[in-house]
């Protein structure tokens, strides 16, 4: 068995930033394991611009953004293996992986960072009734075909779900010569960023129908028509509102699911809300020395936040490798309430945390003129007004070590939304 | 072309008969309208080898089910078919008459099903903690089993092929007529002349029978819808859980699959359209409440796909197997609904014997009785796996990340006898694309492999033949 101080599972934006950060914090022995043929993860197929406004103060494409982090990995001579699949991780941090050249091999790691990213919800998981012809793709699959292989998956399409990839692909398919008939969204609001709705749909005259879903797929061999209908508050189709589109393609952009099969095999506790690991302020899971960051932890809206989070995970993993863990540290739970769906992290150890800690979360609905309120036990600590909050965009609260130090007896932290 | 036997349909029944006949010195072919074997009812069913207590004693269904079940231990070894005797339970809830279980037990005895007995709630809960709180008793049949229906069909077909049976895929039978030699089969491609026809055409078997026989058959397509759940839910039950039939219908089953998923279904609805394999909101929605009658907390949120299959129900209720009285040389294997998959080996044997006698066939000496399936590296130790990868590095290259299927397995699926030519063909053979992401990640990679190996153009690659292409052109050129 080989030994590494740190094994990072996944060479996408999270894995790359985590590796750079761990090296800069003094860890020499690092291995990134990437299943694809190049570093960068899903960014490599995101050839549109808009990445890196926060990190680099300029607008980059996905591959450009990935390349900047990959360059930092190369500069630091951090070891990585491509075309290599991690098959298993156990709670002793033995990582089993496989590729063509090395066969199946095991690595004993002192710490592991989970950075496997997420996958798209499939037609099957959505349980859309109808036939099962060719021509039904997740938006990401279509994106790979068009952007990386140069193949068009269809000529005329309906898109279900207004997640960002779906919006991006509505524009992309149009630019490549296809006709996008409509984007239907089950919820009364979009799951994507506002700027994507404007730039990808409005600018191309593609209608967005909120509170609509697909109720039938026709075509035995290839999609021939898609019927959508309006849904009521119970999200059930309303009879009489059906609209039928003749088309050859259905793209699905109905949510992303963190890919945590490996985490589960290691015994990592997962949150039923995020489908990602439950972590503390170090982004460490319930298994000592196993950390998580990026979309495997919770689905992010902007890659900049992934990079920030991964930098934190890399630094904390380095600290764990060098100094171990203070098992005695008091842990305070963060309670998401009143429209806050979850928080990452879920717990915080005031004695161990950095001077500041960014707590990220998403909200359950569209909230206008609300404030994000933080309570230490029953005492209101901060109240920040937000004109609009929506489920498609992440929100955050920053906690400081100094403030927490004033509350040594603190039992619970609550983050909630209140009318402003 | 002149044949001794032409079999219509490369489902599990046609393939089992073909394999049986391939033991003899005979010129035999299988004619299949789809691009692959196992494309109709054989691919969309409960994947169960029933114990055989359900059918009315004395019927073909009873006899062939029990015989088919018996044959599976040896067959699964000979033909390398994923098969597991997980046992089955027919549960009775507190609102049902437990006399129904006694009746089933009597039928089990009459049909010759071994070791069935009625268990009380305490015994049941020890076996299956997730049974519904309303379950009071159940019939336990230890010989009940689960199987991979794809591999079962492909195993028969591949073994038949290796023993000389010819397969004509993408060949749609349009008409059968009597001829001097026996029968003439007119298809969208060539015309076949044959001494014997075997009608294993599933929901269409009535149409072919009725073209040559006055003893008319009427097959009704009875649609069954299913939900397949993630492997995380696969251990929710260990055995196949049936419900005691009631006025409300036969109920639905909850069962593990041989691959470790959980299967819930089928519904039952008679439909007009024999191509109507679409799922419906109404029936998918019904699976939750129906399954809850026997099993609690079925994690339906973990559904990864749903599908519908059509049972070929003959109005008289039993299998119709044998030579049509007024059409010598025309053999039916019609009305093969449940327990059709379970009975398939026995139907093959039964019809094979009949046809051999009819044509006075002689067994051949060089019959190859075994077939090796696609290697499943999951069953190998790390050393064995590394030896395999060293010899063939493609086994080290994972293509389907959900099911952990390597390029080596996909290459095997493409290059073996009657190899895969479509994404569904690869999927049924290897499970690549059958996992929780439902081919989202692996389909472009599998397409590349198909394009390179068959070889074929990317825009020729289909999901399952015909017009089911994935690619309509290149960028800016559609």
mmCIF file of C-alpha atoms in Angstrom, chain A residues 50-58 65 195 302-305 308:
data_model
loop_
_atom_site.group_PDB
_atom_site.id
_atom_site.type_symbol
_atom_site.label_atom_id
_atom_site.label_comp_id
_atom_site.label_asym_id
_atom_site.label_seq_id
_atom_site.Cartn_x
_atom_site.Cartn_y
_atom_site.Cartn_z
ATOM 1 C CA UNK A 50 -18.970 34.606 -16.374
ATOM 2 C CA UNK A 51 -16.613 32.623 -14.166
ATOM 3 C CA UNK A 52 -14.172 34.178 -11.741
ATOM 4 C CA UNK A 53 -15.682 37.649 -11.231
ATOM 5 C CA UNK A 54 -15.052 37.315 -7.500
ATOM 6 C CA UNK A 55 -11.784 35.376 -7.556
ATOM 7 C CA UNK A 56 -9.942 37.031 -10.448
ATOM 8 C CA UNK A 57 -12.019 40.208 -10.923
ATOM 9 C CA UNK A 58 -12.470 39.335 -14.573
ATOM 10 C CA UNK A 65 -10.954 29.371 -14.814
ATOM 11 C CA UNK A 195 -28.354 37.039 -15.132
ATOM 12 C CA UNK A 302 -20.819 30.250 -8.338
ATOM 13 C CA UNK A 303 -17.533 28.455 -8.750
ATOM 14 C CA UNK A 304 -15.784 31.296 -6.913
ATOM 15 C CA UNK A 305 -17.438 30.114 -3.712
ATOM 16 C CA UNK A 308 -13.026 29.697 -1.443
#
